[in-house]
XYZ file of C-alpha atoms in Angstrom:
312
model
C 0.000 0.000 0.000
C 2.867 2.391 0.719
C 4.559 1.634 -2.619
C 7.434 -0.461 -1.238
C 8.791 -3.181 -3.502
C 9.540 -6.417 -1.648
C 12.229 -8.664 -3.116
C 13.610 -12.031 -2.020
C 16.885 -13.904 -1.724
C 17.563 -17.632 -1.606
C 18.392 -19.447 1.631
C 18.062 -22.690 3.559
C 14.344 -22.123 4.176
C 13.823 -22.677 0.456
C 14.362 -26.391 1.096
C 11.247 -26.526 3.294
C 9.216 -24.692 0.660
C 10.461 -27.047 -2.072
C 9.563 -30.062 0.072
C 6.018 -28.747 0.515
C 5.546 -28.230 -3.224
C 6.969 -31.684 -3.951
C 3.912 -33.121 -2.193
C 1.661 -30.735 -4.141
C 3.271 -31.898 -7.406
C 2.724 -35.559 -6.478
C -0.970 -34.873 -5.841
C -1.394 -32.983 -9.131
C 0.442 -35.774 -10.946
C -2.009 -38.326 -9.555
C -5.011 -36.150 -10.499
C -3.873 -35.811 -14.131
C -3.166 -39.538 -14.286
C -6.462 -40.619 -12.748
C -8.922 -38.258 -14.388
C -7.341 -37.776 -17.820
C -4.638 -40.212 -18.920
C -6.103 -43.443 -17.512
C -9.466 -42.764 -19.164
C -7.818 -42.159 -22.532
C -5.640 -45.264 -22.143
C -8.667 -47.476 -21.553
C -10.131 -46.321 -24.855
C -6.943 -46.699 -26.897
C -5.944 -50.202 -25.652
C -2.214 -49.479 -25.997
C 0.571 -51.984 -25.425
C 2.661 -51.822 -22.239
C 5.509 -49.936 -23.935
C 3.201 -47.404 -25.579
C 1.162 -47.150 -22.377
C 4.256 -46.057 -20.432
C 5.329 -43.554 -23.096
C 1.795 -42.186 -23.379
C 1.656 -41.527 -19.631
C 5.075 -39.871 -19.693
C 4.183 -37.590 -22.606
C 0.758 -36.787 -21.159
C 2.231 -35.647 -17.849
C 4.954 -33.606 -19.561
C 2.504 -31.947 -21.946
C 0.482 -30.681 -18.983
C 3.626 -29.541 -17.155
C 5.337 -27.914 -20.148
C 2.200 -26.073 -21.206
C 1.655 -24.690 -17.685
C 5.319 -23.770 -17.237
C 5.534 -22.212 -20.691
C 2.543 -19.922 -20.132
C 3.719 -19.053 -16.622
C 7.302 -18.365 -17.757
C 6.102 -16.211 -20.658
C 3.947 -14.189 -18.266
C 6.907 -13.637 -15.916
C 9.404 -12.537 -18.590
C 6.846 -10.184 -20.182
C 5.702 -8.545 -16.939
C 9.292 -8.202 -15.688
C 10.394 -6.659 -18.997
C 13.128 -9.188 -19.828
C 11.971 -9.576 -23.438
C 11.338 -5.898 -24.184
C 14.729 -4.975 -22.684
C 17.318 -7.700 -23.460
C 20.048 -5.659 -21.743
C 18.355 -6.432 -18.435
C 19.608 -10.028 -18.764
C 23.116 -8.909 -17.758
C 22.756 -5.361 -16.460
C 23.332 -4.914 -12.713
C 24.639 -8.471 -12.380
C 24.547 -10.248 -9.930
C 20.758 -10.381 -9.681
C 20.724 -11.362 -6.029
C 17.287 -10.050 -5.084
C 14.332 -11.497 -6.960
C 10.701 -10.502 -7.402
C 8.257 -12.883 -5.751
C 6.985 -14.420 -9.003
C 10.526 -15.186 -10.223
C 11.529 -16.849 -6.950
C 8.252 -18.763 -6.735
C 8.646 -19.989 -10.325
C 12.120 -21.390 -9.647
C 11.048 -23.103 -6.434
C 8.108 -24.760 -8.212
C 10.357 -25.897 -11.049
C 12.808 -27.495 -8.626
C 9.933 -29.122 -6.742
C 8.473 -30.619 -9.920
C 11.715 -32.196 -11.133
C 12.500 -33.505 -7.649
C 9.022 -35.044 -7.430
C 9.802 -36.905 -10.676
C 12.281 -39.112 -8.759
C 9.725 -40.900 -6.514
C 7.297 -40.958 -9.449
C 9.646 -43.402 -11.183
C 8.663 -45.873 -8.453
C 4.996 -44.924 -8.233
C 4.484 -45.176 -12.000
C 6.372 -48.497 -12.184
C 8.619 -47.290 -14.982
C 10.386 -50.058 -16.878
C 14.038 -50.636 -15.974
C 15.123 -49.877 -19.533
C 13.583 -46.391 -19.309
C 14.951 -45.434 -15.875
C 18.504 -44.359 -16.963
C 17.128 -42.077 -19.696
C 14.617 -40.444 -17.373
C 17.177 -40.045 -14.583
C 19.515 -38.350 -17.053
C 16.757 -35.945 -18.113
C 15.764 -35.134 -14.508
C 19.396 -34.556 -13.485
C 20.042 -32.181 -16.405
C 16.986 -30.089 -15.582
C 17.847 -29.949 -11.878
C 21.463 -28.951 -12.525
C 20.550 -26.174 -14.953
C 17.632 -24.763 -12.942
C 19.474 -24.920 -9.607
C 22.612 -23.494 -11.233
C 20.740 -20.496 -12.642
C 19.027 -19.962 -9.276
C 22.127 -20.226 -7.078
C 24.527 -18.393 -9.412
C 22.106 -15.460 -9.771
C 21.510 -16.007 -13.482
C 17.751 -16.245 -13.046
C 16.889 -13.864 -15.903
C 18.922 -15.781 -18.452
C 17.570 -19.043 -17.038
C 13.958 -17.932 -17.552
C 14.475 -17.240 -21.264
C 16.334 -20.531 -21.769
C 13.608 -22.490 -19.959
C 10.939 -20.828 -22.091
C 12.716 -21.914 -25.295
C 13.352 -25.427 -23.983
C 9.784 -25.982 -22.791
C 8.407 -24.719 -26.115
C 10.307 -27.384 -28.062
C 9.538 -30.112 -25.509
C 5.826 -29.287 -25.546
C 5.547 -29.835 -29.304
C 7.567 -33.064 -29.124
C 5.414 -34.699 -26.464
C 2.233 -33.386 -28.071
C 3.329 -35.014 -31.333
C 3.900 -38.297 -29.489
C 0.400 -38.196 -27.998
C -1.150 -37.618 -31.417
C 0.987 -40.409 -32.879
C -0.200 -42.891 -30.251
C -3.827 -42.103 -31.040
C -3.269 -42.285 -34.816
C -0.007 -43.820 -36.055
C -0.534 -42.408 -39.552
C -0.586 -38.829 -38.277
C 2.983 -37.492 -38.007
C 2.393 -33.880 -39.017
C 3.103 -32.548 -35.529
C 6.566 -34.145 -35.641
C 7.336 -31.892 -38.604
C 6.123 -28.871 -36.617
C 8.297 -29.966 -33.695
C 11.317 -30.283 -36.005
C 10.936 -26.660 -37.147
C 10.376 -25.389 -33.591
C 13.362 -27.376 -32.314
C 15.750 -25.890 -34.890
C 14.476 -22.346 -34.274
C 14.789 -22.668 -30.485
C 18.333 -24.044 -30.808
C 19.318 -21.034 -32.928
C 17.766 -18.623 -30.421
C 19.494 -20.436 -27.541
C 22.910 -20.218 -29.212
C 22.361 -16.553 -30.081
C 21.365 -15.802 -26.495
C 24.471 -17.503 -25.105
C 26.726 -15.518 -27.441
C 24.927 -12.262 -26.598
C 25.074 -12.701 -22.810
C 28.440 -14.454 -22.400
C 30.290 -12.860 -25.290
C 29.066 -9.271 -25.006
C 26.944 -8.781 -21.875
C 28.746 -10.151 -18.826
C 32.210 -8.800 -19.828
C 30.739 -5.272 -19.638
C 29.363 -5.615 -16.105
C 30.642 -2.832 -13.843
C 31.381 -5.027 -10.822
C 33.977 -7.485 -12.135
C 35.563 -8.468 -8.791
C 35.015 -11.857 -7.203
C 32.556 -11.235 -4.371
C 30.670 -14.385 -3.199
C 28.976 -12.462 -0.381
C 27.249 -10.226 -2.932
C 26.588 -13.156 -5.252
C 29.207 -12.291 -7.873
C 30.803 -15.649 -8.571
C 32.374 -15.596 -12.008
C 31.727 -12.387 -13.966
C 35.391 -11.451 -13.434
C 36.382 -14.514 -15.449
C 34.687 -13.161 -18.560
C 37.212 -10.309 -18.718
C 39.690 -12.955 -19.866
C 39.090 -13.385 -23.580
C 40.609 -16.877 -23.536
C 38.136 -18.061 -20.879
C 35.257 -16.358 -22.662
C 36.098 -17.978 -25.995
C 36.543 -21.376 -24.307
C 33.075 -21.169 -22.759
C 31.528 -20.119 -26.076
C 33.336 -22.971 -27.840
C 31.951 -25.489 -25.333
C 28.460 -24.074 -25.782
C 28.732 -24.290 -29.580
C 30.051 -27.862 -29.417
C 27.219 -28.893 -27.115
C 24.586 -27.323 -29.380
C 26.255 -28.963 -32.401
C 26.069 -32.378 -30.723
C 22.373 -31.802 -29.968
C 21.726 -30.841 -33.591
C 23.672 -33.868 -34.823
C 21.514 -36.231 -32.735
C 18.426 -34.422 -33.984
C 19.483 -34.753 -37.657
C 20.339 -38.421 -37.144
C 16.903 -39.002 -35.592
C 15.154 -37.227 -38.473
C 17.076 -39.181 -41.123
C 16.243 -42.465 -39.422
C 12.577 -41.484 -39.160
C 12.385 -40.500 -42.840
C 14.153 -43.706 -43.879
C 11.686 -45.801 -41.900
C 8.789 -43.813 -43.394
C 9.909 -44.354 -47.001
C 10.622 -48.046 -46.374
C 7.121 -48.411 -44.950
C 5.599 -46.582 -47.915
C 7.475 -48.750 -50.442
C 6.446 -51.947 -48.643
C 2.827 -50.792 -48.684
C 3.018 -50.097 -52.420
C 4.496 -53.543 -53.084
C 1.797 -55.180 -50.969
C -0.929 -53.242 -52.781
C 0.515 -54.173 -56.205
C 0.697 -57.867 -55.332
C -2.869 -57.753 -53.985
C -4.081 -56.210 -57.258
C -2.360 -58.908 -59.277
C -3.952 -61.647 -57.216
C -7.393 -60.064 -57.474
C -7.108 -59.578 -61.278
C -9.576 -61.952 -63.083
C -8.221 -64.434 -65.633
C -9.209 -63.850 -69.241
C -10.951 -66.738 -70.989
C -11.290 -67.704 -74.646
C -13.034 -70.371 -76.723
C -11.131 -73.239 -78.270
C -13.003 -75.919 -80.249
C -16.205 -74.911 -78.498
C -14.654 -75.303 -75.042
C -14.113 -72.301 -72.760
C -10.525 -72.158 -71.451
C -8.573 -69.693 -69.300
C -5.291 -67.984 -70.249
C -3.245 -70.557 -68.395
C -4.816 -73.328 -70.487
C -7.086 -74.732 -67.809
C -10.804 -74.935 -68.060
C -12.696 -72.591 -65.719
C -15.128 -75.361 -64.940
C -14.332 -77.583 -62.016
C -13.725 -81.223 -62.912
C -15.795 -83.881 -61.242
C -13.826 -86.689 -59.715
C -14.955 -90.145 -60.767
C -15.748 -92.498 -57.969
C -13.422 -95.530 -57.841
């Protein structure tokens, strides 16, 4: 009421808040599973493998859509998109608005809740290493942005990542309902490439040009300035950018390999269908008949009439 702006810092009490929202995430997970995904699964009659993947994609579609809308609202209202310089100006960004801090705590709670859900959902052993890898990567990046005071950059990167992931899991849901419908995979491919380009551009803009121009370049952990002084060294800065480019190149290489394999399987399936249709047409084609000495015969020389067997 008096016009004061309240901001927040991270601390040990965040762990209690995260624990509380872990339980909230488990409850919401069960609600989505019970009232939406299980009902759809009973209608589709999917196999065990597809059933597990359908549940995974269904939960992630709900989460990514919610997080994407929420993250977009935060970056727009805080002015991070309209003013890109705010991503590195006045670094370190120690004090956070309530909605930024609350968003990060909820994100950490969701990905931590995914660990016990591996047991509750009875995930197959073959799928556990992949899902653990995914959960660990999200936790490391989100917690790193939160603890190293790079929350503004982290919000934009999460928005781009969740946008691509939303289209991928939405395409998988549509594919499970209709295996001939793969149009959304093409949309996801375009969105994935665009988001990778924006991510690489953002890294170059912030690391290559933004952080080296920060006024406070001294190492000061008490004020939250952990590594901006390192970006004054051009060798360190170029090494970080090289690692980022190599990582993005490896991601694009896996993506291209996946697309080539998918297209190859699609064309092989189409050619096999054409061969099957051609052979079916040949079998269904009627034999031409002609008259010879008053007897009707087929093209292969046999009479179309069935012969009666004489009794012995």
